[in-house]
Tab-separated table of C-alpha atoms and ligand atoms in Angstrom:
chain	number	residue	atom	x	y	z
D	58	UNK	CA	-2.147	-51.582	-9.923
D	59	UNK	CA	-2.183	-48.061	-11.400
D	60	UNK	CA	-5.659	-47.100	-12.739
D	61	UNK	CA	-5.745	-47.692	-16.490
D	62	UNK	CA	-6.957	-44.334	-17.792
D	63	UNK	CA	-5.274	-42.180	-15.221
D	64	UNK	CA	-2.479	-40.219	-16.907
D	65	UNK	CA	0.741	-40.029	-14.946
D	66	UNK	CA	1.915	-36.643	-13.698
D	67	UNK	CA	5.312	-35.620	-14.879
D	68	UNK	CA	8.031	-36.604	-12.468
D	69	UNK	CA	9.357	-33.177	-11.866
D	70	UNK	CA	12.935	-32.170	-11.600
D	71	UNK	CA	13.661	-28.581	-10.630
D	72	UNK	CA	14.329	-27.687	-14.291
D	73	UNK	CA	11.021	-29.162	-15.430
D	74	UNK	CA	9.218	-27.517	-12.516
D	75	UNK	CA	10.545	-24.196	-13.710
D	76	UNK	CA	9.427	-24.852	-17.288
D	77	UNK	CA	5.821	-25.572	-16.295
D	78	UNK	CA	5.501	-22.971	-13.563
D	79	UNK	CA	2.334	-20.867	-13.972
D	80	UNK	CA	3.176	-17.917	-11.736
D	81	UNK	CA	6.314	-15.896	-11.326
D	82	UNK	CA	7.387	-13.174	-8.949
D	83	UNK	CA	9.779	-10.537	-10.162
D	84	UNK	CA	11.475	-7.569	-8.560
D	85	UNK	CA	9.534	-5.273	-10.907
D	86	UNK	CA	6.314	-6.358	-9.121
D	87	UNK	CA	7.392	-4.727	-5.863
D	88	UNK	CA	6.472	-1.461	-4.179
D	89	UNK	CA	8.181	-0.636	-0.881
D	90	UNK	CA	6.353	1.491	1.755
D	91	UNK	CA	8.441	3.961	3.796
D	92	UNK	CA	7.460	6.003	6.867
D	93	UNK	CA	8.795	9.563	6.822
D	94	UNK	CA	8.881	11.466	10.095
D	95	UNK	CA	9.148	15.239	10.243
D	96	UNK	CA	12.363	16.428	11.873
D	97	UNK	CA	16.101	15.901	11.459
D	98	UNK	CA	18.547	13.026	11.985
D	99	UNK	CA	15.791	10.508	12.705
D	100	UNK	CA	16.165	6.787	12.041
D	101	UNK	CA	13.834	5.175	14.528
D	102	UNK	CA	13.011	1.460	14.703
D	103	UNK	CA	9.304	0.573	14.627
D	104	UNK	CA	8.802	-1.900	17.459
D	105	UNK	CA	5.786	-3.710	16.003
D	106	UNK	CA	7.494	-4.010	12.595
D	107	UNK	CA	10.996	-5.480	13.109
D	108	UNK	CA	13.590	-4.207	10.570
D	109	UNK	CA	11.386	-1.236	9.555
D	110	UNK	CA	12.262	2.356	10.506
D	111	UNK	CA	10.870	5.863	10.525
D	112	UNK	CA	13.237	8.177	8.630
D	113	UNK	CA	13.403	11.941	8.549
D	114	UNK	CA	13.842	13.279	4.996
D	115	UNK	CA	17.532	14.123	5.578
D	116	UNK	CA	18.269	10.506	6.558
D	117	UNK	CA	16.887	8.857	3.414
D	118	UNK	CA	20.005	8.837	1.267
D	119	UNK	CA	21.550	5.440	2.137
D	120	UNK	CA	18.173	3.755	2.332
D	121	UNK	CA	17.057	5.001	-1.095
D	122	UNK	CA	20.388	4.047	-2.647
D	123	UNK	CA	20.060	0.559	-1.158
D	124	UNK	CA	16.470	0.100	-2.414
D	125	UNK	CA	17.506	1.339	-5.851
D	126	UNK	CA	20.490	-0.999	-5.980
D	127	UNK	CA	18.134	-3.931	-5.441
D	128	UNK	CA	16.140	-2.940	-8.525
D	129	UNK	CA	12.925	-2.153	-6.635
D	130	UNK	CA	11.054	0.152	-9.024
D	131	UNK	CA	8.803	2.093	-6.638
D	132	UNK	CA	8.308	3.343	-3.087
D	133	UNK	CA	5.112	4.411	-1.307
D	134	UNK	CA	5.469	7.272	1.179
D	135	UNK	CA	3.574	7.838	4.429
D	136	UNK	CA	4.149	11.044	6.378
D	137	UNK	CA	4.249	11.544	10.129
D	138	UNK	CA	3.991	15.277	10.914
D	139	UNK	CA	5.175	17.003	14.116
D	140	UNK	CA	1.836	18.733	14.647
D	141	UNK	CA	-1.630	17.292	14.168
D	142	UNK	CA	-4.934	19.204	14.150
D	143	UNK	CA	-8.629	18.434	13.534
D	144	UNK	CA	-8.410	19.114	9.786
D	145	UNK	CA	-4.953	17.677	9.019
D	146	UNK	CA	-3.602	20.970	7.698
D	147	UNK	CA	0.025	19.761	7.776
D	148	UNK	CA	-0.799	17.278	5.010
D	149	UNK	CA	-0.934	19.845	2.195
D	150	UNK	CA	1.859	22.184	3.302
D	151	UNK	CA	4.310	23.015	0.531
D	152	UNK	CA	7.199	22.072	2.821
D	153	UNK	CA	5.341	19.278	4.624
D	154	UNK	CA	7.148	16.089	5.551
D	155	UNK	CA	6.088	14.068	2.489
D	156	UNK	CA	6.639	16.995	0.134
D	157	UNK	CA	10.214	17.333	1.483
D	158	UNK	CA	10.812	13.602	1.172
D	159	UNK	CA	9.638	13.470	-2.453
D	160	UNK	CA	12.155	16.152	-3.426
D	161	UNK	CA	14.915	14.455	-1.458
D	162	UNK	CA	14.263	11.070	-3.096
D	163	UNK	CA	14.132	12.596	-6.555
D	164	UNK	CA	17.551	14.176	-5.880
D	165	UNK	CA	18.976	10.806	-4.862
D	166	UNK	CA	17.411	8.742	-7.666
D	167	UNK	CA	15.154	10.497	-10.185
D	168	UNK	CA	14.229	7.130	-11.729
D	169	UNK	CA	12.700	5.650	-8.587
D	170	UNK	CA	8.911	5.909	-8.846
D	171	UNK	CA	7.562	7.830	-5.865
D	172	UNK	CA	3.958	7.021	-4.985
D	173	UNK	CA	2.369	9.095	-2.220
D	174	UNK	CA	-0.409	8.012	0.108
D	175	UNK	CA	-3.203	10.558	0.410
D	176	UNK	CA	-5.147	10.346	3.654
D	177	UNK	CA	-5.852	12.478	6.702
D	178	UNK	CA	-5.437	9.919	9.505
D	179	UNK	CA	-1.716	10.522	10.041
D	180	UNK	CA	-2.374	14.284	10.184
D	181	UNK	CA	-5.527	14.613	12.289
D	182	UNK	CA	-5.385	14.796	16.088
D	183	UNK	CA	-8.456	12.502	16.292
D	184	UNK	CA	-6.854	9.954	13.944
D	185	UNK	CA	-9.777	9.617	11.525
D	186	UNK	CA	-9.312	9.627	7.751
D	187	UNK	CA	-11.630	12.595	7.251
D	188	UNK	CA	-12.825	15.693	9.069
D	189	UNK	CA	-15.533	15.328	11.706
D	190	UNK	CA	-18.793	17.124	12.468
D	191	UNK	CA	-19.677	18.133	16.057
D	192	UNK	CA	-21.087	14.665	16.732
D	193	UNK	CA	-17.758	13.116	15.786
D	194	UNK	CA	-19.000	11.660	12.470
D	195	UNK	CA	-16.687	11.697	9.444
D	196	UNK	CA	-17.885	14.215	6.858
D	197	UNK	CA	-17.397	12.591	3.453
D	198	UNK	CA	-18.081	15.539	1.161
D	199	UNK	CA	-16.280	18.170	3.239
D	200	UNK	CA	-13.196	15.962	3.307
D	201	UNK	CA	-12.953	15.723	-0.497
D	202	UNK	CA	-11.668	19.270	-0.922
D	203	UNK	CA	-8.832	18.730	1.550
D	204	UNK	CA	-7.881	15.454	-0.138
D	205	UNK	CA	-7.592	17.184	-3.495
D	206	UNK	CA	-5.350	19.874	-1.914
D	207	UNK	CA	-3.108	17.130	-0.514
D	208	UNK	CA	-2.919	15.318	-3.847
D	209	UNK	CA	-2.083	18.538	-5.667
D	210	UNK	CA	0.653	19.471	-3.180
D	211	UNK	CA	2.202	16.016	-3.669
D	212	UNK	CA	2.112	16.389	-7.447
D	213	UNK	CA	3.693	19.835	-7.210
D	214	UNK	CA	6.481	18.409	-5.049
D	215	UNK	CA	7.205	15.776	-7.723
D	216	UNK	CA	5.140	12.728	-6.794
D	217	UNK	CA	4.847	10.258	-9.687
D	218	UNK	CA	1.568	8.700	-8.587
D	219	UNK	CA	-1.209	9.560	-6.126
D	220	UNK	CA	-2.639	6.824	-3.904
D	221	UNK	CA	-5.762	7.877	-1.977
D	222	UNK	CA	-6.336	5.561	1.012
D	223	UNK	CA	-8.988	7.544	2.921
D	224	UNK	CA	-12.005	5.656	1.472
D	225	UNK	CA	-14.224	8.721	1.120
D	226	UNK	CA	-16.760	8.281	-1.685
D	227	UNK	CA	-15.976	10.330	-4.776
D	228	UNK	CA	-12.367	11.071	-3.942
D	229	UNK	CA	-10.869	9.584	-7.088
D	230	UNK	CA	-12.958	11.856	-9.334
D	231	UNK	CA	-12.267	14.966	-7.254
D	232	UNK	CA	-8.532	14.282	-7.189
D	233	UNK	CA	-8.499	13.515	-10.943
D	234	UNK	CA	-10.183	16.854	-11.675
D	235	UNK	CA	-7.826	18.763	-9.376
D	236	UNK	CA	-4.761	17.194	-11.012
D	237	UNK	CA	-6.078	17.793	-14.540
D	238	UNK	CA	-6.949	21.426	-13.790
D	239	UNK	CA	-3.332	22.045	-12.753
D	240	UNK	CA	-1.746	20.361	-15.784
D	241	UNK	CA	-0.954	17.114	-13.974
D	242	UNK	CA	-2.949	15.014	-16.461
D	243	UNK	CA	-0.051	12.571	-16.638
D	244	UNK	CA	0.056	11.772	-12.928
D	245	UNK	CA	-1.796	8.469	-12.448
D	246	UNK	CA	-4.046	7.542	-9.536
D	247	UNK	CA	-3.658	4.253	-7.722
D	248	UNK	CA	-6.844	3.908	-5.718
D	249	UNK	CA	-7.191	1.920	-2.513
D	250	UNK	CA	-10.366	0.480	-4.015
D	251	UNK	CA	-11.185	-2.486	-1.787
D	252	UNK	CA	-9.700	-1.386	1.508
D	253	UNK	CA	-11.250	-3.460	4.258
D	254	UNK	CA	-11.808	-2.400	7.874
D	255	UNK	CA	-9.130	-4.865	8.928
D	256	UNK	CA	-7.488	-5.785	12.218
D	257	UNK	CA	-4.232	-6.272	10.317
D	258	UNK	CA	-3.448	-2.520	10.256
D	259	UNK	CA	-2.438	-2.452	13.934
D	260	UNK	CA	1.344	-2.181	13.500
D	261	UNK	CA	0.937	0.541	10.845
D	262	UNK	CA	-1.163	2.663	13.197
D	263	UNK	CA	1.501	2.201	15.822
D	264	UNK	CA	4.182	3.219	13.300
D	265	UNK	CA	2.267	6.269	12.065
D	266	UNK	CA	0.572	7.224	15.345
D	267	UNK	CA	-2.760	7.095	13.497
D	268	UNK	CA	-4.980	4.977	15.744
D	269	UNK	CA	-8.392	6.713	15.996
D	270	UNK	CA	-8.776	8.378	19.411
D	271	UNK	CA	-12.361	7.085	19.550
D	272	UNK	CA	-14.567	4.934	17.336
D	273	UNK	CA	-13.260	2.921	14.399
D	274	UNK	CA	-13.042	3.092	10.624
D	275	UNK	CA	-15.907	0.707	9.918
D	276	UNK	CA	-18.119	3.543	8.674
D	277	UNK	CA	-15.888	4.250	5.663
D	278	UNK	CA	-13.694	1.175	5.149
D	279	UNK	CA	-15.199	-1.981	3.642
D	280	UNK	CA	-16.869	-4.736	5.632
D	281	UNK	CA	-14.747	-7.942	5.494
D	282	UNK	CA	-17.647	-10.284	4.574
D	283	UNK	CA	-18.417	-8.348	1.371
D	284	UNK	CA	-17.062	-9.148	-2.076
D	285	UNK	CA	-19.773	-7.889	-4.461
D	286	UNK	CA	-19.251	-4.479	-2.883
D	287	UNK	CA	-15.598	-4.636	-3.973
D	288	UNK	CA	-16.733	-5.041	-7.582
D	289	UNK	CA	-19.059	-2.051	-7.198
D	290	UNK	CA	-16.297	0.083	-5.656
D	291	UNK	CA	-13.866	-0.875	-8.415
D	292	UNK	CA	-16.403	0.080	-11.083
D	293	UNK	CA	-16.899	3.509	-9.492
D	294	UNK	CA	-13.167	4.114	-9.048
D	295	UNK	CA	-12.356	3.216	-12.643
D	296	UNK	CA	-15.197	5.388	-13.928
D	297	UNK	CA	-13.872	8.272	-11.809
D	298	UNK	CA	-10.412	7.858	-13.318
D	299	UNK	CA	-8.420	5.335	-11.282
D	300	UNK	CA	-5.503	3.970	-13.331
D	301	UNK	CA	-4.623	1.183	-10.899
D	302	UNK	CA	-6.938	-0.406	-8.333
D	303	UNK	CA	-5.938	-2.067	-5.081
D	304	UNK	CA	-7.024	-4.747	-2.655
D	305	UNK	CA	-5.884	-4.420	0.951
D	306	UNK	CA	-4.977	-6.473	3.005
D	307	UNK	CA	-3.715	-9.171	0.636
D	308	UNK	CA	-3.563	-12.685	2.083
D	309	UNK	CA	-6.955	-12.728	3.871
D	310	UNK	CA	-8.555	-11.293	0.680
D	311	UNK	CA	-7.080	-13.405	-2.157
D	312	UNK	CA	-10.608	-14.172	-3.357
D	313	UNK	CA	-11.257	-10.447	-3.764
D	314	UNK	CA	-8.031	-10.070	-5.748
D	315	UNK	CA	-9.103	-12.921	-8.034
D	316	UNK	CA	-12.562	-11.476	-8.647
D	317	UNK	CA	-11.275	-7.987	-9.454
D	318	UNK	CA	-8.551	-9.424	-11.700
D	319	UNK	CA	-11.214	-11.335	-13.653
D	320	UNK	CA	-13.722	-8.471	-13.811
D	321	UNK	CA	-11.558	-5.483	-14.728
D	322	UNK	CA	-8.841	-4.700	-17.244
D	323	UNK	CA	-6.899	-2.080	-15.264
D	324	UNK	CA	-3.718	-3.107	-13.421
D	325	UNK	CA	-4.345	-4.537	-9.982
D	326	UNK	CA	-2.215	-3.979	-6.901
D	327	UNK	CA	-2.349	-5.905	-3.612
D	328	UNK	CA	-1.118	-4.484	-0.299
D	329	UNK	CA	0.471	-6.982	2.069
D	330	UNK	CA	-0.145	-4.887	5.177
D	331	UNK	CA	1.720	-4.315	8.426
D	332	UNK	CA	-0.110	-7.065	10.350
D	333	UNK	CA	0.665	-9.619	7.649
D	334	UNK	CA	4.312	-8.561	7.882
D	335	UNK	CA	4.387	-8.660	11.689
D	336	UNK	CA	2.777	-12.106	11.786
D	337	UNK	CA	5.474	-13.712	9.652
D	338	UNK	CA	8.219	-11.821	11.496
D	339	UNK	CA	6.918	-12.950	14.886
D	340	UNK	CA	6.535	-16.587	13.869
D	341	UNK	CA	10.024	-16.611	12.374
D	342	UNK	CA	11.532	-14.928	15.444
D	343	UNK	CA	10.020	-17.663	17.611
D	344	UNK	CA	11.503	-20.330	15.373
D	345	UNK	CA	8.029	-21.487	14.310
D	346	UNK	CA	8.339	-20.783	10.600
D	347	UNK	CA	11.043	-20.265	8.009
D	348	UNK	CA	10.837	-16.577	7.187
D	349	UNK	CA	12.261	-16.514	3.655
D	350	UNK	CA	10.208	-19.389	2.324
D	351	UNK	CA	6.996	-18.156	3.973
D	352	UNK	CA	7.554	-14.703	2.490
D	353	UNK	CA	8.129	-16.070	-1.015
D	354	UNK	CA	5.075	-18.306	-0.727
D	355	UNK	CA	2.897	-15.312	0.136
D	356	UNK	CA	4.333	-13.396	-2.846
D	357	UNK	CA	3.515	-16.305	-5.155
D	358	UNK	CA	-0.010	-16.654	-3.740
D	359	UNK	CA	-0.758	-12.977	-4.193
D	360	UNK	CA	0.506	-13.038	-7.791
D	361	UNK	CA	-1.323	-16.319	-8.500
D	362	UNK	CA	-4.590	-14.804	-7.310
D	363	UNK	CA	-4.229	-12.180	-10.051
D	364	UNK	CA	-2.331	-9.188	-8.650
D	365	UNK	CA	0.045	-7.418	-11.038
D	366	UNK	CA	2.042	-5.717	-8.285
D	367	UNK	CA	2.519	-6.013	-4.535
D	368	UNK	CA	3.078	-3.372	-1.890
D	369	UNK	CA	5.107	-5.093	0.815
D	370	UNK	CA	7.434	-4.263	3.697
D	371	UNK	CA	9.326	-7.400	2.621
D	372	UNK	CA	10.265	-5.792	-0.729
D	373	UNK	CA	14.034	-5.527	-0.053
D	374	UNK	CA	14.132	-9.085	1.308
D	375	UNK	CA	12.183	-10.437	-1.684
D	376	UNK	CA	14.423	-8.546	-4.100
D	377	UNK	CA	17.450	-10.071	-2.379
D	378	UNK	CA	15.976	-13.579	-2.550
D	379	UNK	CA	15.130	-13.214	-6.244
D	380	UNK	CA	18.607	-12.097	-7.269
E	1251	PBG	C1	-4.078	5.270	5.948
E	1251	PBG	C2	-3.514	3.930	5.751
E	1251	PBG	C3	-3.499	2.824	6.610
E	1251	PBG	C4	-2.745	1.844	5.987
E	1251	PBG	C5	-2.333	2.358	4.763
E	1251	PBG	N1	-2.853	3.641	4.615
E	1251	PBG	C6	-4.041	2.660	7.978
E	1251	PBG	C7	-5.478	2.581	8.207
E	1251	PBG	O1	-6.325	2.643	7.320
E	1251	PBG	O2	-5.797	2.473	9.388
E	1251	PBG	C8	-2.398	0.508	6.571
E	1251	PBG	C9	-1.208	-0.144	5.973
E	1251	PBG	C10	-0.638	-1.256	6.776
E	1251	PBG	O3	-1.232	-1.760	7.744
E	1251	PBG	O4	0.467	-1.663	6.425
E	1251	PBG	N2	-5.450	5.353	6.030
């Protein structure tokens, strides 16, 4: 016998399920990361990230048109320079690889929002996100100046939004001041606020050639067991002028997304990183999981946990599935 006071759940048809659904994923939630490699005529597959490529700026046309046709509103650019040095000087060159790519993309589709990653690790020969002292320690304060030069050079090239991912303390405020002083008050900052020292960045470092030559990033990226620290970091970033905050990676840190969504009023972005992408791709390639439905489930989970937007290498696939 059915318990007397237990209400029955609705027997759900697909139509009813849709009516009572609490979370939705839309193409306007998506940001697609692209790797740009300095040079000409390059379209190179990334072996640890099936279906993802490194493009030289001159090869972006078809790809950008395709992304635009899917209705994806924004891309996030990472640069891979020809030459690296200890201070990452290629990162703020006027005709650097990202600066060239921004202009190229704006020529192809001026309406596509171009977000640019600001960090040194792809540009330094040692692979760290800041400059080092003679003991090999990252110098937080000395790195800030270089970061603001990079941000400014991106803004001058036409970037719509600056995304610092280096995790140096104080970088949001320094970048905000540098942008404001050069009349870029309207360029927003999306800060990698809670960026954890994660093992899920492996394929990205392979793609960008940015694995540290020695040591790790634990000194400046966040420690995975910590969540109160994420709230502290978010408070600092917002005070310094961050317009959007971010949690990265996404799926192993859904609790962090939820806490920041509850605590703060600014828009919240989640980054489904390269290792999360590679994991689903590998399982699907082995026939162990259904790729499309796993991907959509992760999108739903990330939105349900409170993210307003998602950076994902699956963006074109998700856009296709939603249409
Ligand atoms: C640069 C940066 C990294 C990622 C985004 N920006 C690598 C890192 O911190 O080692 C990782 C993104 C991904 O794994 O998809 N600092």
